[in-house]
Coordinates of N, CA and C in Angstrom, one line a residue:
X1332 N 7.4 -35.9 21.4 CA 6.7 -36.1 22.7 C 6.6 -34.8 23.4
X1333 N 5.3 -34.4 24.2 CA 5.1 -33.6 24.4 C 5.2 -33.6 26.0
X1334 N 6.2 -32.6 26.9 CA 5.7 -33.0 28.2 C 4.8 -31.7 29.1
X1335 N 5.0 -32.4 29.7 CA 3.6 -31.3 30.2 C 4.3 -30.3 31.3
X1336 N 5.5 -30.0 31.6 CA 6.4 -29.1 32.2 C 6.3 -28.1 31.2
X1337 N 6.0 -26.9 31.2 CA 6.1 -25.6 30.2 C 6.9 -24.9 31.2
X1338 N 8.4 -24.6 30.8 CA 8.9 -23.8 31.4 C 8.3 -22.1 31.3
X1339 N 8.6 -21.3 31.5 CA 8.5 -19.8 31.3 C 9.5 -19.0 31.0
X1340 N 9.2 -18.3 29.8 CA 10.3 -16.9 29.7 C 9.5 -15.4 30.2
X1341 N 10.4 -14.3 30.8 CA 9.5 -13.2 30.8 C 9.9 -12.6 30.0
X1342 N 9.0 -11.8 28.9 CA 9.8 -11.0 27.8 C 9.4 -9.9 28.6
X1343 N 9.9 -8.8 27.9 CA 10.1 -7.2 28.3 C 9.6 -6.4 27.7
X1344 N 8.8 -5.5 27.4 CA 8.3 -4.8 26.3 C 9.6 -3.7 25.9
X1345 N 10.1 -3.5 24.9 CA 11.7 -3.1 24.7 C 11.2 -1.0 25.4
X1346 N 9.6 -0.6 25.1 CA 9.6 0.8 25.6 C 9.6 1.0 27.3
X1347 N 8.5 -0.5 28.1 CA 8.3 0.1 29.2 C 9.2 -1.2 30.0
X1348 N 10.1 -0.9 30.6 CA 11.1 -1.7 31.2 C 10.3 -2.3 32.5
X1349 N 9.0 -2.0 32.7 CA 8.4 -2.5 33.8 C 6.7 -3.3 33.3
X1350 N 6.9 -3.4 32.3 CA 6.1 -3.9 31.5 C 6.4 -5.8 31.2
X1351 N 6.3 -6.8 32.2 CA 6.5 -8.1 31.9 C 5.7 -9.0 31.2
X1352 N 6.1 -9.8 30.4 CA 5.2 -11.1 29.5 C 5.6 -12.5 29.8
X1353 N 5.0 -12.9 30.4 CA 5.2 -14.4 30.4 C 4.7 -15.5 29.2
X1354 N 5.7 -15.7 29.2 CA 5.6 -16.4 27.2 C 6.3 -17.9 27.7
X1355 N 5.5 -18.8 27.6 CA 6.1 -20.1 27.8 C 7.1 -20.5 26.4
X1356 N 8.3 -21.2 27.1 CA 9.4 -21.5 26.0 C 8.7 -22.7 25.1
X1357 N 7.6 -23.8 25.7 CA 7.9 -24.2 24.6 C 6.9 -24.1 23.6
X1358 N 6.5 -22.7 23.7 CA 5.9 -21.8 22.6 C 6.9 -21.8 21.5
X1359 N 8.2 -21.8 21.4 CA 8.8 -21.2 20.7 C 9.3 -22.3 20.3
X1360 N 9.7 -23.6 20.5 CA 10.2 -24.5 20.2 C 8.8 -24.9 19.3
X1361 N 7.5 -25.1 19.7 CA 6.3 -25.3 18.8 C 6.3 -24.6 17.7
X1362 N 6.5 -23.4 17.6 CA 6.8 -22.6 16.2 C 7.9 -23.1 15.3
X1363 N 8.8 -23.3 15.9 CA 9.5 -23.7 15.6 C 9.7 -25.3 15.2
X1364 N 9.4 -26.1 15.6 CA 8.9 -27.7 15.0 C 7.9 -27.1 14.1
X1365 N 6.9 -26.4 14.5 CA 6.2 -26.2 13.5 C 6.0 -25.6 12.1
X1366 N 7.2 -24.8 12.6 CA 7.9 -24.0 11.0 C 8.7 -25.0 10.0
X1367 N 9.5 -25.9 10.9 CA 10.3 -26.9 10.3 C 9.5 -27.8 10.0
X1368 N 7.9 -28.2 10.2 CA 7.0 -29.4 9.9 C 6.4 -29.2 8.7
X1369 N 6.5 -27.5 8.9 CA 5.6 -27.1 7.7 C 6.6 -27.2 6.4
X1370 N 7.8 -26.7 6.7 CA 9.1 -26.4 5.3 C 9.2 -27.9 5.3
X1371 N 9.6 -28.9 6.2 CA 9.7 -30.3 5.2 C 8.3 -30.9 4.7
X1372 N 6.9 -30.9 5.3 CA 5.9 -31.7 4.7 C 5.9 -30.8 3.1
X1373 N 6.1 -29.5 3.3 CA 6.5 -29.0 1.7 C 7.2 -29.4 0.8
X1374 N 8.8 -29.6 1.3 CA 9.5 -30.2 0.5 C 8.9 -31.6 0.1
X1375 N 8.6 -32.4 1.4 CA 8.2 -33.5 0.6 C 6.9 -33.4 -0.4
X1376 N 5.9 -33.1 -0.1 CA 5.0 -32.6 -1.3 C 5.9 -32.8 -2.0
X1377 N 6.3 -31.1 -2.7 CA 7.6 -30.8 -4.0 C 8.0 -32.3 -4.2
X1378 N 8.8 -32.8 -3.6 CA 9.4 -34.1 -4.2 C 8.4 -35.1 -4.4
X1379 N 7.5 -35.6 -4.2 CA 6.6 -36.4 -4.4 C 5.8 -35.7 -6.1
X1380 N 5.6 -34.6 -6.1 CA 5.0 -34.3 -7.2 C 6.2 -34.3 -8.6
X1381 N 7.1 -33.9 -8.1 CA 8.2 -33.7 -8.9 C 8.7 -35.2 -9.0
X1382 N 8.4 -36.4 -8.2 CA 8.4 -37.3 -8.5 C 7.2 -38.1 -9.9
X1383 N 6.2 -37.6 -9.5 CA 5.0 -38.0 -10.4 C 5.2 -37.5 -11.5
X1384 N 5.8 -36.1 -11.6 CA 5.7 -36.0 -12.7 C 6.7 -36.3 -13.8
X1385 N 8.1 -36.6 -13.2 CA 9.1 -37.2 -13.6 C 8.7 -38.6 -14.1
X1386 N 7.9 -39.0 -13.4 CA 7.5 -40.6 -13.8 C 6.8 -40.7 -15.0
X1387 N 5.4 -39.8 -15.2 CA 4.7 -39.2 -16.3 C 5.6 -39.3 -17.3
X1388 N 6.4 -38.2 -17.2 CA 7.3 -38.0 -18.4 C 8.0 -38.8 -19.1
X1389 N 8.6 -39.8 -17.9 CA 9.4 -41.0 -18.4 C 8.2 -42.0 -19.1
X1390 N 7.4 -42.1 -18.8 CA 6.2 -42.9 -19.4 C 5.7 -42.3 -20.5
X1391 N 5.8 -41.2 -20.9 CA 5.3 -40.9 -21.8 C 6.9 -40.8 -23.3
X1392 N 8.1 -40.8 -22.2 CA 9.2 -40.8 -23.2 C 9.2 -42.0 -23.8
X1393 N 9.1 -43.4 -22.9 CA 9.0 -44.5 -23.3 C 8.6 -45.1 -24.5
X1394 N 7.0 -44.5 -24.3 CA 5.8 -45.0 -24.9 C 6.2 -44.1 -26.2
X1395 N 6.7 -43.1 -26.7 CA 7.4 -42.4 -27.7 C 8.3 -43.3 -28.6
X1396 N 9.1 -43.7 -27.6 CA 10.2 -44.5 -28.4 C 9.8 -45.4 -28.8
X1397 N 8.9 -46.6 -28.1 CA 8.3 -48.1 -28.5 C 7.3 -47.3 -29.5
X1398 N 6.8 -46.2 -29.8 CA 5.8 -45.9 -31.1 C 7.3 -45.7 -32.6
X1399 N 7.9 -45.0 -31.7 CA 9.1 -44.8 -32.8 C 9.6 -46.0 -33.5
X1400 N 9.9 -46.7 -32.5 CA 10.6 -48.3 -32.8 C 9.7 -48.8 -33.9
X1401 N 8.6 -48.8 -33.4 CA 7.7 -49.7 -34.4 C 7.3 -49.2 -35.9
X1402 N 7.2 -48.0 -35.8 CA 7.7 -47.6 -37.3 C 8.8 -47.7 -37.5
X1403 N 10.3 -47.4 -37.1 CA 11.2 -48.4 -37.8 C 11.4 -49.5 -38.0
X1404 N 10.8 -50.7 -37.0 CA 10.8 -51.8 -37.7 C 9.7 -52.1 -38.5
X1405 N 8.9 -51.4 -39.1 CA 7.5 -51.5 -40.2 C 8.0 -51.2 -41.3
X1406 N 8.7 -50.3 -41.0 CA 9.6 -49.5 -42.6 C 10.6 -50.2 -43.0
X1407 N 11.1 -50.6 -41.4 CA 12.6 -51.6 -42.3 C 11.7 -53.2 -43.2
X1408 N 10.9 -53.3 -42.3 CA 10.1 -54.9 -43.3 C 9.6 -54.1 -44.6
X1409 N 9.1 -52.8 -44.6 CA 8.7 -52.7 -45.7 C 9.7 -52.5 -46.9
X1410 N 10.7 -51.7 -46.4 CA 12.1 -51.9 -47.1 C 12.6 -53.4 -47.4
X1411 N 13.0 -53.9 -46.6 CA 13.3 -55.9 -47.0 C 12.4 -56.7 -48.2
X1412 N 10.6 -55.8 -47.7 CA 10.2 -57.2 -48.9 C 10.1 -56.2 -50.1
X1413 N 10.4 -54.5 -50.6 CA 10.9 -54.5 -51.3 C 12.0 -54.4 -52.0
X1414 N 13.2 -54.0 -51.2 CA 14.3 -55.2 -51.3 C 14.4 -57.1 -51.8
X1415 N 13.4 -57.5 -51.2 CA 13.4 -58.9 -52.2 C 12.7 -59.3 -53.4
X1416 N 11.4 -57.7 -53.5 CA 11.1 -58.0 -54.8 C 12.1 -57.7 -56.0
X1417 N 12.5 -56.7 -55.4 CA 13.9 -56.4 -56.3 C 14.8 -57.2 -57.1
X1418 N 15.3 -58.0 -55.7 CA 16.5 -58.9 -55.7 C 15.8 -60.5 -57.2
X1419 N 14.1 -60.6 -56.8 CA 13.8 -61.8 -57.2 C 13.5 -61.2 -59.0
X1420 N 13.2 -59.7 -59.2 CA 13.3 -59.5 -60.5 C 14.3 -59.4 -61.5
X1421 N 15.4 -58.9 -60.3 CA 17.2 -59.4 -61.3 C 17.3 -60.4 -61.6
X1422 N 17.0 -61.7 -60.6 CA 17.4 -63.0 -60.7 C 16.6 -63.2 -61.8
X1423 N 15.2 -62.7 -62.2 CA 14.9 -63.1 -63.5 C 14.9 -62.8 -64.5
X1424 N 15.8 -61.2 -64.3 CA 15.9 -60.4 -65.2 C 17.5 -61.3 -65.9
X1425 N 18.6 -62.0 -64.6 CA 19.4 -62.4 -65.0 C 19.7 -64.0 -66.0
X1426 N 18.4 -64.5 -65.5 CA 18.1 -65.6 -66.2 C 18.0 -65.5 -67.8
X1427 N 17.1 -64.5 -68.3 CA 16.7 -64.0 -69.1 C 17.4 -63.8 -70.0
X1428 N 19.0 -62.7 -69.3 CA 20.0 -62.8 -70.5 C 20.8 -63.8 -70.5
X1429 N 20.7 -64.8 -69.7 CA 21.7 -65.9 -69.4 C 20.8 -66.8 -71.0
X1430 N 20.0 -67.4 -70.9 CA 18.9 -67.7 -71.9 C 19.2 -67.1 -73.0
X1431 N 19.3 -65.9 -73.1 CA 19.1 -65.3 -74.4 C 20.4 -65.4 -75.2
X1432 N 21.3 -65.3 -73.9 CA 22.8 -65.4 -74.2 C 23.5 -67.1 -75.2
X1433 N 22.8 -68.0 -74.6 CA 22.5 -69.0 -74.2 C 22.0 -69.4 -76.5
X1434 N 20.8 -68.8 -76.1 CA 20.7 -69.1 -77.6 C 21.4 -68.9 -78.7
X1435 N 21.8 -67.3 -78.4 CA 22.2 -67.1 -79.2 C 23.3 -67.3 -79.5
X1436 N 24.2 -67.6 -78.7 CA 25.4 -68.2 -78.6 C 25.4 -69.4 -79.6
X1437 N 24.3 -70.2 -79.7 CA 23.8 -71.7 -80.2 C 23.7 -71.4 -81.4
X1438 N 22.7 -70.3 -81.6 CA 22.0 -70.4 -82.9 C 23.4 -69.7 -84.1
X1439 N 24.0 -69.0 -83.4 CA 25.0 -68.4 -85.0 C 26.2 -69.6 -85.1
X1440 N 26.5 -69.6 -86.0 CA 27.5 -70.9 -87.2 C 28.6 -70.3 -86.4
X1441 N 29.1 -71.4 -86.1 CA 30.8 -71.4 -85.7 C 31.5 -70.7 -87.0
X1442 N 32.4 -70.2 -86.1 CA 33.0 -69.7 -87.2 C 34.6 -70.2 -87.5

Protein backbone atom coordinates (compact mmCIF):
# COMPACT_ATOMS: atom_id res chain seq x y z
CA UNK A 1 0.00 0.00 0.00
CA UNK A 2 1.10 3.14 -1.15
CA UNK A 3 0.39 6.34 0.91
CA UNK A 4 0.52 9.44 -0.38
CA UNK A 5 2.64 11.26 2.56
CA UNK A 6 6.32 11.20 0.99
CA UNK A 7 8.38 12.20 3.69
CA UNK A 8 11.78 14.04 2.65
CA UNK A 9 15.51 13.53 3.12
CA UNK A 10 18.11 16.33 2.37
CA UNK A 11 21.20 14.75 0.95
CA UNK A 12 24.45 16.76 0.92
CA UNK A 13 26.68 16.82 -1.96
CA UNK A 14 29.85 15.16 0.16
CA UNK A 15 32.28 18.39 -1.86
CA UNK A 16 29.93 21.48 -1.43
CA UNK A 17 28.54 21.42 2.16
CA UNK A 18 26.00 24.10 0.99
CA UNK A 19 24.89 22.20 -1.81
CA UNK A 20 21.20 20.53 -0.62
CA UNK A 21 19.01 17.63 -2.36
CA UNK A 22 15.83 16.80 -1.48
CA UNK A 23 15.26 13.15 -2.17
CA UNK A 24 12.08 11.78 -0.87
CA UNK A 25 12.52 8.63 1.50
CA UNK A 26 10.16 6.74 0.00
CA UNK A 27 12.33 6.78 -3.00
CA UNK A 28 14.51 4.53 -1.32
CA UNK A 29 12.17 2.11 0.23
CA UNK A 30 10.78 1.84 -3.70
CA UNK A 31 14.25 0.79 -4.78
CA UNK A 32 14.29 -1.10 -2.40
CA UNK A 33 10.83 -3.20 -2.62
CA UNK A 34 11.77 -2.93 -5.87
CA UNK A 35 15.16 -4.57 -5.75
CA UNK A 36 13.65 -7.25 -3.47
CA UNK A 37 10.58 -7.59 -6.20
CA UNK A 38 12.97 -8.03 -8.71
CA UNK A 39 15.52 -10.72 -6.70
CA UNK A 40 12.36 -12.83 -5.57
CA UNK A 41 10.11 -12.66 -8.99
CA UNK A 42 13.71 -14.11 -10.11
CA UNK A 43 14.03 -16.59 -7.80
CA UNK A 44 10.74 -17.64 -8.41
CA UNK A 45 11.09 -17.80 -12.17
CA UNK A 46 14.50 -20.08 -11.23
CA UNK A 47 12.29 -22.33 -9.21
CA UNK A 48 9.44 -22.68 -11.48
CA UNK A 49 11.77 -23.48 -14.36
CA UNK A 50 13.98 -25.66 -12.37
CA UNK A 51 10.67 -26.99 -11.43
CA UNK A 52 9.69 -27.84 -15.14
CA UNK A 53 12.47 -29.08 -15.78
CA UNK A 54 12.86 -31.50 -12.96
CA UNK A 55 9.42 -32.65 -13.99
CA UNK A 56 10.63 -33.20 -17.68
CA UNK A 57 13.29 -35.25 -16.45
CA UNK A 58 11.32 -37.25 -14.20
CA UNK A 59 8.97 -37.99 -17.12
CA UNK A 60 11.35 -38.80 -19.28
CA UNK A 61 13.21 -41.11 -16.35
CA UNK A 62 9.92 -42.80 -16.07
CA UNK A 63 8.97 -43.33 -19.48
CA UNK A 64 12.78 -45.03 -19.61
CA UNK A 65 12.05 -47.48 -17.14
CA UNK A 66 8.40 -48.57 -18.31
CA UNK A 67 10.42 -48.99 -21.92
CA UNK A 68 13.04 -50.94 -19.84
CA UNK A 69 10.47 -53.01 -17.99
CA UNK A 70 8.87 -53.99 -21.06
CA UNK A 71 11.80 -55.50 -22.61
CA UNK A 72 12.33 -57.33 -19.55
CA UNK A 73 9.26 -58.68 -19.35
CA UNK A 74 9.34 -59.63 -23.42
CA UNK A 75 12.62 -61.34 -22.83
CA UNK A 76 11.57 -63.00 -19.68
CA UNK A 77 8.32 -64.58 -21.84
CA UNK A 78 10.62 -65.14 -24.41
CA UNK A 79 12.97 -67.02 -22.11
CA UNK A 80 9.74 -69.15 -20.43
CA UNK A 81 8.32 -70.30 -23.81
CA UNK A 82 11.78 -71.26 -24.59
CA UNK A 83 12.22 -72.72 -21.45
CA UNK A 84 8.99 -74.79 -22.03
CA UNK A 85 9.96 -75.85 -25.30
CA UNK A 86 12.86 -77.26 -23.63
CA UNK A 87 11.23 -78.73 -20.71
CA UNK A 88 8.38 -80.44 -23.32
CA UNK A 89 11.45 -82.03 -25.54
CA UNK A 90 13.09 -83.82 -22.42
CA UNK A 91 9.75 -85.09 -21.37
CA UNK A 92 9.87 -86.62 -24.75
CA UNK A 93 13.22 -87.16 -25.00
CA UNK A 94 12.44 -88.98 -21.52
CA UNK A 95 9.72 -91.03 -22.70
CA UNK A 96 11.67 -92.28 -25.41
CA UNK A 97 14.28 -93.92 -23.26
CA UNK A 98 11.70 -94.97 -20.80
CA UNK A 99 10.14 -97.01 -24.05
CA UNK A 100 13.22 -98.05 -25.31
CA UNK A 101 14.26 -99.04 -21.88
CA UNK A 102 10.98 -100.66 -21.60
CA UNK A 103 11.51 -102.96 -24.60
CA UNK A 104 14.39 -103.86 -24.24
CA UNK A 105 14.22 -104.80 -20.92
CA UNK A 106 11.17 -107.21 -22.56
CA UNK A 107 12.69 -108.41 -25.44
CA UNK A 108 16.19 -110.16 -23.96
CA UNK A 109 15.64 -113.92 -22.27
CA UNK A 110 15.63 -113.85 -18.64
CA UNK A 111 18.39 -115.05 -17.53
Amino acid sequence: MVSSFKPTRILRDSTDTNTAKKVSASTYVERGTASFRAKFASFCFGAVVAGVAGYIQLQKDVTTAIDDTKVLLSTLQTNTMVLGARIQDLEKRFENIEISYDVQHLTQPAQ
